[in-house]
PDB file of C-alpha atoms in Angstrom:
ATOM      1  CA  UNK A   1       0.000   0.000   0.000  1.00  0.00           C
ATOM      2  CA  UNK A   2       2.927   2.386   0.307  1.00  0.00           C
ATOM      3  CA  UNK A   3       6.587   2.923  -0.430  1.00  0.00           C
ATOM      4  CA  UNK A   4       7.924   2.622   3.125  1.00  0.00           C
ATOM      5  CA  UNK A   5       9.113  -0.940   2.614  1.00  0.00           C
ATOM      6  CA  UNK A   6       7.960  -2.481   5.884  1.00  0.00           C
ATOM      7  CA  UNK A   7       8.933  -6.082   6.438  1.00  0.00           C
ATOM      8  CA  UNK A   8       5.819  -8.198   6.839  1.00  0.00           C
ATOM      9  CA  UNK A   9       5.415 -11.896   7.640  1.00  0.00           C
ATOM     10  CA  UNK A  10       2.349 -13.458   5.994  1.00  0.00           C
ATOM     11  CA  UNK A  11       0.566 -16.501   7.378  1.00  0.00           C
ATOM     12  CA  UNK A  12      -1.627 -18.959   5.467  1.00  0.00           C
ATOM     13  CA  UNK A  13      -4.211 -21.467   6.617  1.00  0.00           C
ATOM     14  CA  UNK A  14      -4.307 -25.141   5.556  1.00  0.00           C
ATOM     15  CA  UNK A  15      -6.131 -24.195   2.332  1.00  0.00           C
ATOM     16  CA  UNK A  16      -3.341 -21.791   1.374  1.00  0.00           C
ATOM     17  CA  UNK A  17      -5.320 -18.574   1.952  1.00  0.00           C
ATOM     18  CA  UNK A  18      -3.679 -15.600   3.635  1.00  0.00           C
ATOM     19  CA  UNK A  19      -5.167 -15.151   7.107  1.00  0.00           C
ATOM     20  CA  UNK A  20      -2.768 -12.948   9.087  1.00  0.00           C
ATOM     21  CA  UNK A  21       0.123 -10.501   8.854  1.00  0.00           C
ATOM     22  CA  UNK A  22       2.669  -9.581  11.488  1.00  0.00           C
ATOM     23  CA  UNK A  23       5.372  -6.930  11.262  1.00  0.00           C
ATOM     24  CA  UNK A  24       8.902  -8.285  11.033  1.00  0.00           C
ATOM     25  CA  UNK A  25      11.461  -6.742  13.417  1.00  0.00           C
ATOM     26  CA  UNK A  26      14.098  -6.507  10.639  1.00  0.00           C
ATOM     27  CA  UNK A  27      12.383  -3.756   8.645  1.00  0.00           C
ATOM     28  CA  UNK A  28      12.130   0.008   9.067  1.00  0.00           C
ATOM     29  CA  UNK A  29       8.844  -0.580  10.888  1.00  0.00           C
ATOM     30  CA  UNK A  30      10.634  -2.477  13.690  1.00  0.00           C
ATOM     31  CA  UNK A  31       7.795  -4.997  13.904  1.00  0.00           C
ATOM     32  CA  UNK A  32       4.947  -2.481  13.869  1.00  0.00           C
ATOM     33  CA  UNK A  33       2.373  -2.211  11.090  1.00  0.00           C
ATOM     34  CA  UNK A  34      -0.154   0.454  10.205  1.00  0.00           C
ATOM     35  CA  UNK A  35      -3.812  -0.493   9.655  1.00  0.00           C
ATOM     36  CA  UNK A  36      -3.257  -1.104   5.944  1.00  0.00           C
ATOM     37  CA  UNK A  37      -0.256  -3.328   6.580  1.00  0.00           C
ATOM     38  CA  UNK A  38      -2.007  -5.293   9.310  1.00  0.00           C
ATOM     39  CA  UNK A  39      -5.434  -5.787   7.723  1.00  0.00           C
ATOM     40  CA  UNK A  40      -5.178  -4.825   4.046  1.00  0.00           C
ATOM     41  CA  UNK A  41      -4.005  -8.099   2.545  1.00  0.00           C
ATOM     42  CA  UNK A  42      -7.274  -9.774   1.556  1.00  0.00           C
ATOM     43  CA  UNK A  43      -7.409  -8.134  -1.889  1.00  0.00           C
ATOM     44  CA  UNK A  44      -4.617 -10.486  -2.981  1.00  0.00           C
ATOM     45  CA  UNK A  45      -6.953 -13.485  -3.011  1.00  0.00           C
ATOM     46  CA  UNK A  46     -10.085 -11.712  -4.230  1.00  0.00           C
ATOM     47  CA  UNK A  47     -11.532 -13.667  -7.191  1.00  0.00           C
ATOM     48  CA  UNK A  48     -12.380 -10.370  -8.940  1.00  0.00           C
ATOM     49  CA  UNK A  49      -8.735  -9.258  -8.940  1.00  0.00           C
ATOM     50  CA  UNK A  50      -7.363  -8.729 -12.438  1.00  0.00           C
ATOM     51  CA  UNK A  51      -4.326 -10.867 -13.177  1.00  0.00           C
ATOM     52  CA  UNK A  52      -4.153 -10.436 -16.952  1.00  0.00           C
ATOM     53  CA  UNK A  53      -4.568  -7.338 -19.154  1.00  0.00           C
ATOM     54  CA  UNK A  54      -7.978  -6.823 -20.750  1.00  0.00           C
ATOM     55  CA  UNK A  55      -8.728  -4.971 -23.979  1.00  0.00           C
ATOM     56  CA  UNK A  56     -12.081  -4.207 -25.517  1.00  0.00           C
ATOM     57  CA  UNK A  57     -12.562  -6.020 -28.817  1.00  0.00           C
ATOM     58  CA  UNK A  58     -15.918  -5.955 -30.598  1.00  0.00           C
ATOM     59  CA  UNK A  59     -17.465  -4.293 -27.538  1.00  0.00           C
ATOM     60  CA  UNK A  60     -16.335  -7.026 -25.121  1.00  0.00           C
ATOM     61  CA  UNK A  61     -13.362  -7.199 -22.775  1.00  0.00           C
ATOM     62  CA  UNK A  62     -10.968  -9.977 -23.729  1.00  0.00           C
ATOM     63  CA  UNK A  63      -7.758 -11.175 -22.107  1.00  0.00           C
ATOM     64  CA  UNK A  64      -4.643 -10.260 -24.085  1.00  0.00           C
ATOM     65  CA  UNK A  65      -0.927 -10.800 -23.592  1.00  0.00           C
ATOM     66  CA  UNK A  66       1.160  -8.275 -21.706  1.00  0.00           C
ATOM     67  CA  UNK A  67       3.085  -7.522 -24.914  1.00  0.00           C
ATOM     68  CA  UNK A  68      -0.112  -6.735 -26.820  1.00  0.00           C
ATOM     69  CA  UNK A  69      -1.406  -4.468 -24.034  1.00  0.00           C
ATOM     70  CA  UNK A  70       1.904  -2.615 -23.653  1.00  0.00           C
ATOM     71  CA  UNK A  71       2.281  -2.166 -27.427  1.00  0.00           C
ATOM     72  CA  UNK A  72      -1.252  -0.730 -27.563  1.00  0.00           C
ATOM     73  CA  UNK A  73      -0.538   1.770 -24.764  1.00  0.00           C
ATOM     74  CA  UNK A  74       2.826   2.759 -26.265  1.00  0.00           C
ATOM     75  CA  UNK A  75       1.241   3.371 -29.684  1.00  0.00           C
ATOM     76  CA  UNK A  76      -1.551   5.488 -28.165  1.00  0.00           C
ATOM     77  CA  UNK A  77       0.871   7.594 -26.100  1.00  0.00           C
ATOM     78  CA  UNK A  78       3.095   8.136 -29.137  1.00  0.00           C
ATOM     79  CA  UNK A  79       0.088   9.138 -31.255  1.00  0.00           C
ATOM     80  CA  UNK A  80      -1.173  11.628 -28.652  1.00  0.00           C
ATOM     81  CA  UNK A  81       2.295  13.148 -28.215  1.00  0.00           C
ATOM     82  CA  UNK A  82       2.766  13.545 -31.975  1.00  0.00           C
ATOM     83  CA  UNK A  83      -0.688  15.048 -32.529  1.00  0.00           C
ATOM     84  CA  UNK A  84      -1.072  17.263 -29.427  1.00  0.00           C
ATOM     85  CA  UNK A  85       2.413  17.577 -27.905  1.00  0.00           C
ATOM     86  CA  UNK A  86       3.857  16.082 -24.716  1.00  0.00           C
ATOM     87  CA  UNK A  87       1.864  18.358 -22.390  1.00  0.00           C
ATOM     88  CA  UNK A  88      -1.330  16.601 -23.516  1.00  0.00           C
ATOM     89  CA  UNK A  89      -0.159  13.613 -21.457  1.00  0.00           C
ATOM     90  CA  UNK A  90       0.042  13.353 -17.674  1.00  0.00           C
ATOM     91  CA  UNK A  91       1.035  10.671 -15.219  1.00  0.00           C
ATOM     92  CA  UNK A  92      -0.538   9.864 -11.871  1.00  0.00           C
ATOM     93  CA  UNK A  93       1.382   7.608  -9.535  1.00  0.00           C
ATOM     94  CA  UNK A  94       0.304   5.745  -6.431  1.00  0.00           C
ATOM     95  CA  UNK A  95       1.240   5.459  -2.776  1.00  0.00           C
ATOM     96  CA  UNK A  96       0.650   1.718  -3.209  1.00  0.00           C
ATOM     97  CA  UNK A  97       3.837   1.534  -5.289  1.00  0.00           C
ATOM     98  CA  UNK A  98       7.354   1.449  -3.946  1.00  0.00           C
ATOM     99  CA  UNK A  99       9.457   4.606  -3.908  1.00  0.00           C
ATOM    100  CA  UNK A 100      11.518   3.100  -6.725  1.00  0.00           C
ATOM    101  CA  UNK A 101       8.440   2.502  -8.888  1.00  0.00           C
ATOM    102  CA  UNK A 102       7.245   6.068  -8.258  1.00  0.00           C
ATOM    103  CA  UNK A 103      10.700   7.361  -9.203  1.00  0.00           C
ATOM    104  CA  UNK A 104      10.590   5.375 -12.456  1.00  0.00           C
ATOM    105  CA  UNK A 105       7.124   6.732 -13.254  1.00  0.00           C
ATOM    106  CA  UNK A 106       8.225  10.357 -12.926  1.00  0.00           C
ATOM    107  CA  UNK A 107      11.421   9.598 -14.866  1.00  0.00           C
ATOM    108  CA  UNK A 108       9.339   8.040 -17.673  1.00  0.00           C
ATOM    109  CA  UNK A 109       6.922  10.990 -17.825  1.00  0.00           C
ATOM    110  CA  UNK A 110       9.713  13.583 -17.778  1.00  0.00           C
ATOM    111  CA  UNK A 111      12.377  11.871 -19.906  1.00  0.00           C
ATOM    112  CA  UNK A 112      10.415   9.722 -22.357  1.00  0.00           C
ATOM    113  CA  UNK A 113       7.154  11.641 -22.718  1.00  0.00           C
ATOM    114  CA  UNK A 114       8.804  15.046 -22.254  1.00  0.00           C
ATOM    115  CA  UNK A 115       6.444  16.742 -19.797  1.00  0.00           C
ATOM    116  CA  UNK A 116       6.437  17.673 -16.124  1.00  0.00           C
ATOM    117  CA  UNK A 117       2.748  16.694 -15.814  1.00  0.00           C
ATOM    118  CA  UNK A 118       3.243  14.158 -13.032  1.00  0.00           C
ATOM    119  CA  UNK A 119       1.415  13.908  -9.735  1.00  0.00           C
ATOM    120  CA  UNK A 120       0.940  11.490  -6.890  1.00  0.00           C
ATOM    121  CA  UNK A 121      -2.260  10.346  -5.158  1.00  0.00           C
ATOM    122  CA  UNK A 122      -0.778  10.878  -1.674  1.00  0.00           C
ATOM    123  CA  UNK A 123       0.260  14.495  -2.287  1.00  0.00           C
ATOM    124  CA  UNK A 124      -1.291  16.792   0.303  1.00  0.00           C
TER     125      UNK A 124
END
């Protein structure tokens, strides 16, 4: 849920489902967890969780390969940048990503796309 990098131990039941988390003393959290770290793990096993990219084809969502989805996004971003300029594109990053992933997002938006239109959902 965030970029702090807390060390968490996960526990499963006999069926293999996650049932509990406990903070690990080795991390920056020194064994403590916030509410999200302690109780926010059940989304991992939600049957509605997307695990494969979906694209709309003939009005219906269909599973596609990661390569097909990424090629589609890259082509659309390139087309928008060529037609409207780089400032027509913006990036929004997430506190659920690591600090490294957020750094890469802003680097991509600034260096590859060529705009400073980048923001973060946790910005106050």
